Amino acid sequence: MKEEEIIHKRMNDINTFQAHEDELCLRGTDEYGQDFTIWFDSYDFLKWIDKEQIEYIKEQLTKYIKTK
């Protein structure tokens, strides 16, 4: 039985945001400076990223900034 490979990527520089019909696109460069694009289902993205998640992200970023 073959193990499923998990892909880990970092989007370092988001330079394009696009929403079209039922899709959301973020484009930028990865950790190696190569172009990188990720597509999301818009409905699922909005359902998952709500006010609570945005507030949590802000809190975590604020903690990180204060330690630098």
mmJSON file of the N, C-alpha and C atoms, coordinates in Angstrom:
{"data_MODEL":{"atom_site":{
"group_PDB":["ATOM","ATOM","ATOM","ATOM","ATOM","ATOM","ATOM","ATOM","ATOM","ATOM","ATOM","ATOM","ATOM","ATOM","ATOM","ATOM","ATOM","ATOM","ATOM","ATOM","ATOM","ATOM","ATOM","ATOM","ATOM","ATOM","ATOM","ATOM","ATOM","ATOM","ATOM","ATOM","ATOM","ATOM","ATOM","ATOM","ATOM","ATOM","ATOM","ATOM","ATOM","ATOM","ATOM","ATOM","ATOM","ATOM","ATOM","ATOM","ATOM","ATOM","ATOM","ATOM","ATOM","ATOM","ATOM","ATOM","ATOM","ATOM","ATOM","ATOM","ATOM","ATOM","ATOM","ATOM","ATOM","ATOM","ATOM","ATOM","ATOM","ATOM","ATOM","ATOM","ATOM","ATOM","ATOM","ATOM","ATOM","ATOM","ATOM","ATOM","ATOM","ATOM","ATOM","ATOM","ATOM","ATOM","ATOM","ATOM","ATOM","ATOM","ATOM","ATOM","ATOM","ATOM","ATOM","ATOM","ATOM","ATOM","ATOM","ATOM","ATOM","ATOM","ATOM","ATOM","ATOM","ATOM","ATOM","ATOM","ATOM","ATOM","ATOM","ATOM","ATOM","ATOM","ATOM","ATOM","ATOM","ATOM","ATOM","ATOM","ATOM","ATOM","ATOM","ATOM","ATOM","ATOM","ATOM","ATOM","ATOM","ATOM","ATOM","ATOM","ATOM","ATOM","ATOM","ATOM","ATOM","ATOM","ATOM","ATOM","ATOM","ATOM","ATOM","ATOM","ATOM","ATOM","ATOM","ATOM","ATOM","ATOM","ATOM","ATOM","ATOM","ATOM","ATOM","ATOM","ATOM","ATOM","ATOM","ATOM","ATOM","ATOM","ATOM","ATOM","ATOM","ATOM","ATOM","ATOM","ATOM","ATOM","ATOM","ATOM","ATOM","ATOM","ATOM","ATOM","ATOM","ATOM","ATOM","ATOM","ATOM","ATOM","ATOM","ATOM","ATOM","ATOM","ATOM","ATOM","ATOM","ATOM","ATOM","ATOM","ATOM","ATOM","ATOM","ATOM","ATOM","ATOM","ATOM","ATOM","ATOM","ATOM","ATOM","ATOM"],
"id":[1,2,3,4,5,6,7,8,9,10,11,12,13,14,15,16,17,18,19,20,21,22,23,24,25,26,27,28,29,30,31,32,33,34,35,36,37,38,39,40,41,42,43,44,45,46,47,48,49,50,51,52,53,54,55,56,57,58,59,60,61,62,63,64,65,66,67,68,69,70,71,72,73,74,75,76,77,78,79,80,81,82,83,84,85,86,87,88,89,90,91,92,93,94,95,96,97,98,99,100,101,102,103,104,105,106,107,108,109,110,111,112,113,114,115,116,117,118,119,120,121,122,123,124,125,126,127,128,129,130,131,132,133,134,135,136,137,138,139,140,141,142,143,144,145,146,147,148,149,150,151,152,153,154,155,156,157,158,159,160,161,162,163,164,165,166,167,168,169,170,171,172,173,174,175,176,177,178,179,180,181,182,183,184,185,186,187,188,189,190,191,192,193,194,195,196,197,198,199,200,201,202,203,204],
"type_symbol":["N","C","C","N","C","C","N","C","C","N","C","C","N","C","C","N","C","C","N","C","C","N","C","C","N","C","C","N","C","C","N","C","C","N","C","C","N","C","C","N","C","C","N","C","C","N","C","C","N","C","C","N","C","C","N","C","C","N","C","C","N","C","C","N","C","C","N","C","C","N","C","C","N","C","C","N","C","C","N","C","C","N","C","C","N","C","C","N","C","C","N","C","C","N","C","C","N","C","C","N","C","C","N","C","C","N","C","C","N","C","C","N","C","C","N","C","C","N","C","C","N","C","C","N","C","C","N","C","C","N","C","C","N","C","C","N","C","C","N","C","C","N","C","C","N","C","C","N","C","C","N","C","C","N","C","C","N","C","C","N","C","C","N","C","C","N","C","C","N","C","C","N","C","C","N","C","C","N","C","C","N","C","C","N","C","C","N","C","C","N","C","C","N","C","C","N","C","C","N","C","C","N","C","C"],
"label_atom_id":["N","CA","C","N","CA","C","N","CA","C","N","CA","C","N","CA","C","N","CA","C","N","CA","C","N","CA","C","N","CA","C","N","CA","C","N","CA","C","N","CA","C","N","CA","C","N","CA","C","N","CA","C","N","CA","C","N","CA","C","N","CA","C","N","CA","C","N","CA","C","N","CA","C","N","CA","C","N","CA","C","N","CA","C","N","CA","C","N","CA","C","N","CA","C","N","CA","C","N","CA","C","N","CA","C","N","CA","C","N","CA","C","N","CA","C","N","CA","C","N","CA","C","N","CA","C","N","CA","C","N","CA","C","N","CA","C","N","CA","C","N","CA","C","N","CA","C","N","CA","C","N","CA","C","N","CA","C","N","CA","C","N","CA","C","N","CA","C","N","CA","C","N","CA","C","N","CA","C","N","CA","C","N","CA","C","N","CA","C","N","CA","C","N","CA","C","N","CA","C","N","CA","C","N","CA","C","N","CA","C","N","CA","C","N","CA","C","N","CA","C","N","CA","C","N","CA","C","N","CA","C","N","CA","C","N","CA","C"],
"label_alt_id":[null,null,null,null,null,null,null,null,null,null,null,null,null,null,null,null,null,null,null,null,null,null,null,null,null,null,null,null,null,null,null,null,null,null,null,null,null,null,null,null,null,null,null,null,null,null,null,null,null,null,null,null,null,null,null,null,null,null,null,null,null,null,null,null,null,null,null,null,null,null,null,null,null,null,null,null,null,null,null,null,null,null,null,null,null,null,null,null,null,null,null,null,null,null,null,null,null,null,null,null,null,null,null,null,null,null,null,null,null,null,null,null,null,null,null,null,null,null,null,null,null,null,null,null,null,null,null,null,null,null,null,null,null,null,null,null,null,null,null,null,null,null,null,null,null,null,null,null,null,null,null,null,null,null,null,null,null,null,null,null,null,null,null,null,null,null,null,null,null,null,null,null,null,null,null,null,null,null,null,null,null,null,null,null,null,null,null,null,null,null,null,null,null,null,null,null,null,null,null,null,null,null,null,null],
"label_comp_id":["MET","MET","MET","LYS","LYS","LYS","GLU","GLU","GLU","GLU","GLU","GLU","GLU","GLU","GLU","ILE","ILE","ILE","ILE","ILE","ILE","HIS","HIS","HIS","LYS","LYS","LYS","ARG","ARG","ARG","MET","MET","MET","ASN","ASN","ASN","ASP","ASP","ASP","ILE","ILE","ILE","ASN","ASN","ASN","THR","THR","THR","PHE","PHE","PHE","GLN","GLN","GLN","ALA","ALA","ALA","HIS","HIS","HIS","GLU","GLU","GLU","ASP","ASP","ASP","GLU","GLU","GLU","LEU","LEU","LEU","CYS","CYS","CYS","LEU","LEU","LEU","ARG","ARG","ARG","GLY","GLY","GLY","THR","THR","THR","ASP","ASP","ASP","GLU","GLU","GLU","TYR","TYR","TYR","GLY","GLY","GLY","GLN","GLN","GLN","ASP","ASP","ASP","PHE","PHE","PHE","THR","THR","THR","ILE","ILE","ILE","TRP","TRP","TRP","PHE","PHE","PHE","ASP","ASP","ASP","SER","SER","SER","TYR","TYR","TYR","ASP","ASP","ASP","PHE","PHE","PHE","LEU","LEU","LEU","LYS","LYS","LYS","TRP","TRP","TRP","ILE","ILE","ILE","ASP","ASP","ASP","LYS","LYS","LYS","GLU","GLU","GLU","GLN","GLN","GLN","ILE","ILE","ILE","GLU","GLU","GLU","TYR","TYR","TYR","ILE","ILE","ILE","LYS","LYS","LYS","GLU","GLU","GLU","GLN","GLN","GLN","LEU","LEU","LEU","THR","THR","THR","LYS","LYS","LYS","TYR","TYR","TYR","ILE","ILE","ILE","LYS","LYS","LYS","THR","THR","THR","LYS","LYS","LYS"],
"label_asym_id":["A","A","A","A","A","A","A","A","A","A","A","A","A","A","A","A","A","A","A","A","A","A","A","A","A","A","A","A","A","A","A","A","A","A","A","A","A","A","A","A","A","A","A","A","A","A","A","A","A","A","A","A","A","A","A","A","A","A","A","A","A","A","A","A","A","A","A","A","A","A","A","A","A","A","A","A","A","A","A","A","A","A","A","A","A","A","A","A","A","A","A","A","A","A","A","A","A","A","A","A","A","A","A","A","A","A","A","A","A","A","A","A","A","A","A","A","A","A","A","A","A","A","A","A","A","A","A","A","A","A","A","A","A","A","A","A","A","A","A","A","A","A","A","A","A","A","A","A","A","A","A","A","A","A","A","A","A","A","A","A","A","A","A","A","A","A","A","A","A","A","A","A","A","A","A","A","A","A","A","A","A","A","A","A","A","A","A","A","A","A","A","A","A","A","A","A","A","A","A","A","A","A","A","A"],
"label_entity_id":["1","1","1","1","1","1","1","1","1","1","1","1","1","1","1","1","1","1","1","1","1","1","1","1","1","1","1","1","1","1","1","1","1","1","1","1","1","1","1","1","1","1","1","1","1","1","1","1","1","1","1","1","1","1","1","1","1","1","1","1","1","1","1","1","1","1","1","1","1","1","1","1","1","1","1","1","1","1","1","1","1","1","1","1","1","1","1","1","1","1","1","1","1","1","1","1","1","1","1","1","1","1","1","1","1","1","1","1","1","1","1","1","1","1","1","1","1","1","1","1","1","1","1","1","1","1","1","1","1","1","1","1","1","1","1","1","1","1","1","1","1","1","1","1","1","1","1","1","1","1","1","1","1","1","1","1","1","1","1","1","1","1","1","1","1","1","1","1","1","1","1","1","1","1","1","1","1","1","1","1","1","1","1","1","1","1","1","1","1","1","1","1","1","1","1","1","1","1","1","1","1","1","1","1"],
"label_seq_id":[1,1,1,2,2,2,3,3,3,4,4,4,5,5,5,6,6,6,7,7,7,8,8,8,9,9,9,10,10,10,11,11,11,12,12,12,13,13,13,14,14,14,15,15,15,16,16,16,17,17,17,18,18,18,19,19,19,20,20,20,21,21,21,22,22,22,23,23,23,24,24,24,25,25,25,26,26,26,27,27,27,28,28,28,29,29,29,30,30,30,31,31,31,32,32,32,33,33,33,34,34,34,35,35,35,36,36,36,37,37,37,38,38,38,39,39,39,40,40,40,41,41,41,42,42,42,43,43,43,44,44,44,45,45,45,46,46,46,47,47,47,48,48,48,49,49,49,50,50,50,51,51,51,52,52,52,53,53,53,54,54,54,55,55,55,56,56,56,57,57,57,58,58,58,59,59,59,60,60,60,61,61,61,62,62,62,63,63,63,64,64,64,65,65,65,66,66,66,67,67,67,68,68,68],
"pdbx_PDB_ins_code":[null,null,null,null,null,null,null,null,null,null,null,null,null,null,null,null,null,null,null,null,null,null,null,null,null,null,null,null,null,null,null,null,null,null,null,null,null,null,null,null,null,null,null,null,null,null,null,null,null,null,null,null,null,null,null,null,null,null,null,null,null,null,null,null,null,null,null,null,null,null,null,null,null,null,null,null,null,null,null,null,null,null,null,null,null,null,null,null,null,null,null,null,null,null,null,null,null,null,null,null,null,null,null,null,null,null,null,null,null,null,null,null,null,null,null,null,null,null,null,null,null,null,null,null,null,null,null,null,null,null,null,null,null,null,null,null,null,null,null,null,null,null,null,null,null,null,null,null,null,null,null,null,null,null,null,null,null,null,null,null,null,null,null,null,null,null,null,null,null,null,null,null,null,null,null,null,null,null,null,null,null,null,null,null,null,null,null,null,null,null,null,null,null,null,null,null,null,null,null,null,null,null,null,null],
"Cartn_x":[0.846,0.0,0.888,0.684,1.479,0.939,1.857,1.447,1.122,0.111,-0.263,0.77,1.23,2.203,1.476,1.921,1.35,2.232,1.618,2.356,2.376,3.563,3.735,4.371,3.684,4.188,3.972,4.81,4.649,4.493,3.437,3.271,3.881,5.048,5.787,5.288,4.847,4.48,3.184,2.091,0.818,0.758,0.696,0.663,-0.592,-1.424,-2.66,-3.78,-4.911,-6.136,-7.188,-7.894,-8.935,-10.1,-11.3,-12.509,-13.301,-13.641,-14.37,-15.371,-16.615,-17.704,-17.632,-17.334,-17.332,-15.924,-14.916,-13.547,-12.825,-11.883,-11.036,-9.593,-8.804,-7.424,-6.483,-5.418,-4.309,-3.074,-2.349,-1.154,-0.001,1.169,2.355,3.572,4.52,5.71,5.844,6.475,6.668,7.981,8.338,9.535,10.827,10.744,11.918,11.899,10.919,10.807,10.119,9.556,8.857,7.385,6.807,5.387,4.564,3.547,2.724,1.295,0.347,-1.064,-1.869,-2.821,-3.719,-5.156,-6.004,-7.413,-8.259,-9.285,-10.232,-11.635,-12.508,-13.93,-14.398,-14.956,-15.328,-16.29,-17.287,-18.295,-17.653,-16.851,-16.194,-15.228,-14.504,-13.562,-14.296,-15.374,-16.124,-16.805,-17.246,-17.881,-16.86,-15.632,-14.592,-13.935,-13.616,-12.973,-14.074,-14.383,-15.388,-14.74,-15.548,-15.026,-14.143,-14.515,-13.713,-12.314,-12.219,-10.911,-10.071,-10.687,-9.961,-9.429,-10.229,-9.788,-8.646,-8.727,-7.659,-6.351,-6.435,-5.244,-4.631,-5.457,-4.967,-4.286,-4.892,-4.297,-2.933,-2.828,-1.566,-0.503,-0.868,0.073,0.534,-0.377,-0.02,0.983,0.757,1.71,3.084,3.104,4.366,5.092,4.368,4.979,5.558,4.863,5.341,6.597,6.843,8.058,9.263,9.064,10.17,10.756],
"Cartn_y":[-1.189,0.0,1.248,2.138,3.343,4.443,5.07,6.179,7.397,8.129,9.353,10.433,11.102,12.166,13.465,14.132,15.416,16.509,17.483,18.585,19.748,20.223,21.394,22.495,23.599,24.742,25.993,26.968,28.27,29.314,30.099,31.209,32.43,32.828,33.923,35.298,35.438,36.75,36.613,37.074,37.043,38.309,38.142,39.323,39.396,38.37,38.385,37.702,38.362,37.8,37.882,36.801,36.79,35.939,36.446,35.67,35.638,34.448,34.297,33.161,33.471,32.508,31.833,30.54,29.863,29.522,30.256,29.964,31.203,30.962,31.997,31.604,32.541,32.262,33.186,32.629,33.402,33.004,33.999,33.729,34.534,33.928,34.597,33.744,33.775,32.948,32.051,30.895,29.952,30.224,29.322,29.494,29.475,29.081,29.034,30.144,31.052,32.142,31.763,30.574,30.104,30.525,30.8,31.14,30.014,30.396,29.424,29.947,29.098,29.47,28.418,28.886,27.965,28.422,27.45,27.713,27.112,27.848,27.388,27.435,26.595,26.724,27.915,28.928,30.158,29.913,29.101,28.839,28.177,27.136,26.455,27.381,28.205,29.136,30.106,30.705,31.657,30.987,29.757,29.017,28.719,28.438,28.066,29.285,30.296,31.515,32.484,32.496,33.426,34.411,35.196,36.24,35.662,34.513,33.91,33.545,32.958,32.579,33.811,34.859,36.1,36.703,36.728,37.269,36.431,35.123,34.24,34.517,34.669,34.974,36.298,37.301,38.608,38.479,37.701,37.509,36.833,35.793,35.074,35.964,36.753,37.652,38.734,39.257,40.279,39.716,38.491,37.855,37.724,37.311,37.13,38.461,39.515,40.822,41.344,41.131,41.621,40.911,39.699,38.975,39.344,40.064,40.445,41.764],
"Cartn_z":[0.0,0.0,0.0,-0.942,-1.085,-0.175,0.57,1.43,0.585,0.994,0.302,0.597,-0.436,-0.267,0.068,1.113,1.506,0.928,0.283,-0.316,0.672,0.975,1.836,1.001,0.856,0.089,0.915,0.681,1.326,0.229,0.314,-0.615,0.061,-0.401,0.23,-0.172,-1.394,-1.916,-2.695,-2.124,-2.845,-3.693,-5.011,-5.868,-6.725,-6.688,-7.471,-6.691,-6.649,-6.076,-7.164,-7.367,-8.399,-7.927,-8.104,-7.85,-9.151,-9.595,-10.848,-10.689,-10.942,-10.81,-9.447,-9.383,-8.087,-7.611,-8.111,-7.728,-7.219,-6.337,-5.766,-6.044,-6.537,-6.908,-6.154,-5.596,-5.037,-5.813,-6.294,-7.076,-6.489,-6.5,-5.999,-6.272,-5.345,-5.484,-4.261,-4.477,-3.38,-2.653,-1.767,-0.953,-1.76,-3.03,-3.911,-4.963,-4.861,-5.822,-7.114,-7.16,-8.36,-8.298,-9.468,-9.521,-8.915,-8.178,-7.458,-7.447,-7.799,-7.828,-7.083,-6.291,-5.598,-5.848,-6.141,-6.407,-5.294,-4.889,-3.883,-4.46,-3.95,-4.197,-3.356,-3.982,-3.275,-2.123,-2.366,-1.324,-0.113,-0.338,0.776,1.51,0.76,1.375,2.304,1.81,2.632,3.815,3.616,4.706,5.805,5.399,6.359,7.002,6.197,6.708,7.114,8.375,8.86,9.828,10.496,11.382,12.49,13.037,14.104,13.616,12.419,11.884,11.571,11.036,10.745,12.038,13.082,14.369,14.949,14.817,15.296,14.547,13.225,12.433,12.894,13.122,13.595,14.955,15.857,17.185,17.094,16.29,16.144,15.506,14.518,13.876,14.846,15.638,16.625,17.63,18.114,19.03,18.375,17.121,16.393,16.25,15.865,15.678,16.984,18.078,19.39,19.843,19.365,19.771,18.912,17.839,16.937,17.317],
"occupancy":[1.0,1.0,1.0,1.0,1.0,1.0,1.0,1.0,1.0,1.0,1.0,1.0,1.0,1.0,1.0,1.0,1.0,1.0,1.0,1.0,1.0,1.0,1.0,1.0,1.0,1.0,1.0,1.0,1.0,1.0,1.0,1.0,1.0,1.0,1.0,1.0,1.0,1.0,1.0,1.0,1.0,1.0,1.0,1.0,1.0,1.0,1.0,1.0,1.0,1.0,1.0,1.0,1.0,1.0,1.0,1.0,1.0,1.0,1.0,1.0,1.0,1.0,1.0,1.0,1.0,1.0,1.0,1.0,1.0,1.0,1.0,1.0,1.0,1.0,1.0,1.0,1.0,1.0,1.0,1.0,1.0,1.0,1.0,1.0,1.0,1.0,1.0,1.0,1.0,1.0,1.0,1.0,1.0,1.0,1.0,1.0,1.0,1.0,1.0,1.0,1.0,1.0,1.0,1.0,1.0,1.0,1.0,1.0,1.0,1.0,1.0,1.0,1.0,1.0,1.0,1.0,1.0,1.0,1.0,1.0,1.0,1.0,1.0,1.0,1.0,1.0,1.0,1.0,1.0,1.0,1.0,1.0,1.0,1.0,1.0,1.0,1.0,1.0,1.0,1.0,1.0,1.0,1.0,1.0,1.0,1.0,1.0,1.0,1.0,1.0,1.0,1.0,1.0,1.0,1.0,1.0,1.0,1.0,1.0,1.0,1.0,1.0,1.0,1.0,1.0,1.0,1.0,1.0,1.0,1.0,1.0,1.0,1.0,1.0,1.0,1.0,1.0,1.0,1.0,1.0,1.0,1.0,1.0,1.0,1.0,1.0,1.0,1.0,1.0,1.0,1.0,1.0,1.0,1.0,1.0,1.0,1.0,1.0,1.0,1.0,1.0,1.0,1.0,1.0],
"B_iso_or_equiv":[0.0,0.0,0.0,0.0,0.0,0.0,0.0,0.0,0.0,0.0,0.0,0.0,0.0,0.0,0.0,0.0,0.0,0.0,0.0,0.0,0.0,0.0,0.0,0.0,0.0,0.0,0.0,0.0,0.0,0.0,0.0,0.0,0.0,0.0,0.0,0.0,0.0,0.0,0.0,0.0,0.0,0.0,0.0,0.0,0.0,0.0,0.0,0.0,0.0,0.0,0.0,0.0,0.0,0.0,0.0,0.0,0.0,0.0,0.0,0.0,0.0,0.0,0.0,0.0,0.0,0.0,0.0,0.0,0.0,0.0,0.0,0.0,0.0,0.0,0.0,0.0,0.0,0.0,0.0,0.0,0.0,0.0,0.0,0.0,0.0,0.0,0.0,0.0,0.0,0.0,0.0,0.0,0.0,0.0,0.0,0.0,0.0,0.0,0.0,0.0,0.0,0.0,0.0,0.0,0.0,0.0,0.0,0.0,0.0,0.0,0.0,0.0,0.0,0.0,0.0,0.0,0.0,0.0,0.0,0.0,0.0,0.0,0.0,0.0,0.0,0.0,0.0,0.0,0.0,0.0,0.0,0.0,0.0,0.0,0.0,0.0,0.0,0.0,0.0,0.0,0.0,0.0,0.0,0.0,0.0,0.0,0.0,0.0,0.0,0.0,0.0,0.0,0.0,0.0,0.0,0.0,0.0,0.0,0.0,0.0,0.0,0.0,0.0,0.0,0.0,0.0,0.0,0.0,0.0,0.0,0.0,0.0,0.0,0.0,0.0,0.0,0.0,0.0,0.0,0.0,0.0,0.0,0.0,0.0,0.0,0.0,0.0,0.0,0.0,0.0,0.0,0.0,0.0,0.0,0.0,0.0,0.0,0.0,0.0,0.0,0.0,0.0,0.0,0.0],
"pdbx_formal_charge":[null,null,null,null,null,null,null,null,null,null,null,null,null,null,null,null,null,null,null,null,null,null,null,null,null,null,null,null,null,null,null,null,null,null,null,null,null,null,null,null,null,null,null,null,null,null,null,null,null,null,null,null,null,null,null,null,null,null,null,null,null,null,null,null,null,null,null,null,null,null,null,null,null,null,null,null,null,null,null,null,null,null,null,null,null,null,null,null,null,null,null,null,null,null,null,null,null,null,null,null,null,null,null,null,null,null,null,null,null,null,null,null,null,null,null,null,null,null,null,null,null,null,null,null,null,null,null,null,null,null,null,null,null,null,null,null,null,null,null,null,null,null,null,null,null,null,null,null,null,null,null,null,null,null,null,null,null,null,null,null,null,null,null,null,null,null,null,null,null,null,null,null,null,null,null,null,null,null,null,null,null,null,null,null,null,null,null,null,null,null,null,null,null,null,null,null,null,null,null,null,null,null,null,null],
"auth_seq_id":[1,1,1,2,2,2,3,3,3,4,4,4,5,5,5,6,6,6,7,7,7,8,8,8,9,9,9,10,10,10,11,11,11,12,12,12,13,13,13,14,14,14,15,15,15,16,16,16,17,17,17,18,18,18,19,19,19,20,20,20,21,21,21,22,22,22,23,23,23,24,24,24,25,25,25,26,26,26,27,27,27,28,28,28,29,29,29,30,30,30,31,31,31,32,32,32,33,33,33,34,34,34,35,35,35,36,36,36,37,37,37,38,38,38,39,39,39,40,40,40,41,41,41,42,42,42,43,43,43,44,44,44,45,45,45,46,46,46,47,47,47,48,48,48,49,49,49,50,50,50,51,51,51,52,52,52,53,53,53,54,54,54,55,55,55,56,56,56,57,57,57,58,58,58,59,59,59,60,60,60,61,61,61,62,62,62,63,63,63,64,64,64,65,65,65,66,66,66,67,67,67,68,68,68],
"auth_comp_id":["MET","MET","MET","LYS","LYS","LYS","GLU","GLU","GLU","GLU","GLU","GLU","GLU","GLU","GLU","ILE","ILE","ILE","ILE","ILE","ILE","HIS","HIS","HIS","LYS","LYS","LYS","ARG","ARG","ARG","MET","MET","MET","ASN","ASN","ASN","ASP","ASP","ASP","ILE","ILE","ILE","ASN","ASN","ASN","THR","THR","THR","PHE","PHE","PHE","GLN","GLN","GLN","ALA","ALA","ALA","HIS","HIS","HIS","GLU","GLU","GLU","ASP","ASP","ASP","GLU","GLU","GLU","LEU","LEU","LEU","CYS","CYS","CYS","LEU","LEU","LEU","ARG","ARG","ARG","GLY","GLY","GLY","THR","THR","THR","ASP","ASP","ASP","GLU","GLU","GLU","TYR","TYR","TYR","GLY","GLY","GLY","GLN","GLN","GLN","ASP","ASP","ASP","PHE","PHE","PHE","THR","THR","THR","ILE","ILE","ILE","TRP","TRP","TRP","PHE","PHE","PHE","ASP","ASP","ASP","SER","SER","SER","TYR","TYR","TYR","ASP","ASP","ASP","PHE","PHE","PHE","LEU","LEU","LEU","LYS","LYS","LYS","TRP","TRP","TRP","ILE","ILE","ILE","ASP","ASP","ASP","LYS","LYS","LYS","GLU","GLU","GLU","GLN","GLN","GLN","ILE","ILE","ILE","GLU","GLU","GLU","TYR","TYR","TYR","ILE","ILE","ILE","LYS","LYS","LYS","GLU","GLU","GLU","GLN","GLN","GLN","LEU","LEU","LEU","THR","THR","THR","LYS","LYS","LYS","TYR","TYR","TYR","ILE","ILE","ILE","LYS","LYS","LYS","THR","THR","THR","LYS","LYS","LYS"],
"auth_asym_id":["A","A","A","A","A","A","A","A","A","A","A","A","A","A","A","A","A","A","A","A","A","A","A","A","A","A","A","A","A","A","A","A","A","A","A","A","A","A","A","A","A","A","A","A","A","A","A","A","A","A","A","A","A","A","A","A","A","A","A","A","A","A","A","A","A","A","A","A","A","A","A","A","A","A","A","A","A","A","A","A","A","A","A","A","A","A","A","A","A","A","A","A","A","A","A","A","A","A","A","A","A","A","A","A","A","A","A","A","A","A","A","A","A","A","A","A","A","A","A","A","A","A","A","A","A","A","A","A","A","A","A","A","A","A","A","A","A","A","A","A","A","A","A","A","A","A","A","A","A","A","A","A","A","A","A","A","A","A","A","A","A","A","A","A","A","A","A","A","A","A","A","A","A","A","A","A","A","A","A","A","A","A","A","A","A","A","A","A","A","A","A","A","A","A","A","A","A","A","A","A","A","A","A","A"],
"auth_atom_id":["N","CA","C","N","CA","C","N","CA","C","N","CA","C","N","CA","C","N","CA","C","N","CA","C","N","CA","C","N","CA","C","N","CA","C","N","CA","C","N","CA","C","N","CA","C","N","CA","C","N","CA","C","N","CA","C","N","CA","C","N","CA","C","N","CA","C","N","CA","C","N","CA","C","N","CA","C","N","CA","C","N","CA","C","N","CA","C","N","CA","C","N","CA","C","N","CA","C","N","CA","C","N","CA","C","N","CA","C","N","CA","C","N","CA","C","N","CA","C","N","CA","C","N","CA","C","N","CA","C","N","CA","C","N","CA","C","N","CA","C","N","CA","C","N","CA","C","N","CA","C","N","CA","C","N","CA","C","N","CA","C","N","CA","C","N","CA","C","N","CA","C","N","CA","C","N","CA","C","N","CA","C","N","CA","C","N","CA","C","N","CA","C","N","CA","C","N","CA","C","N","CA","C","N","CA","C","N","CA","C","N","CA","C","N","CA","C","N","CA","C","N","CA","C","N","CA","C","N","CA","C","N","CA","C","N","CA","C"],
"pdbx_PDB_model_num":[1,1,1,1,1,1,1,1,1,1,1,1,1,1,1,1,1,1,1,1,1,1,1,1,1,1,1,1,1,1,1,1,1,1,1,1,1,1,1,1,1,1,1,1,1,1,1,1,1,1,1,1,1,1,1,1,1,1,1,1,1,1,1,1,1,1,1,1,1,1,1,1,1,1,1,1,1,1,1,1,1,1,1,1,1,1,1,1,1,1,1,1,1,1,1,1,1,1,1,1,1,1,1,1,1,1,1,1,1,1,1,1,1,1,1,1,1,1,1,1,1,1,1,1,1,1,1,1,1,1,1,1,1,1,1,1,1,1,1,1,1,1,1,1,1,1,1,1,1,1,1,1,1,1,1,1,1,1,1,1,1,1,1,1,1,1,1,1,1,1,1,1,1,1,1,1,1,1,1,1,1,1,1,1,1,1,1,1,1,1,1,1,1,1,1,1,1,1,1,1,1,1,1,1]
}}}
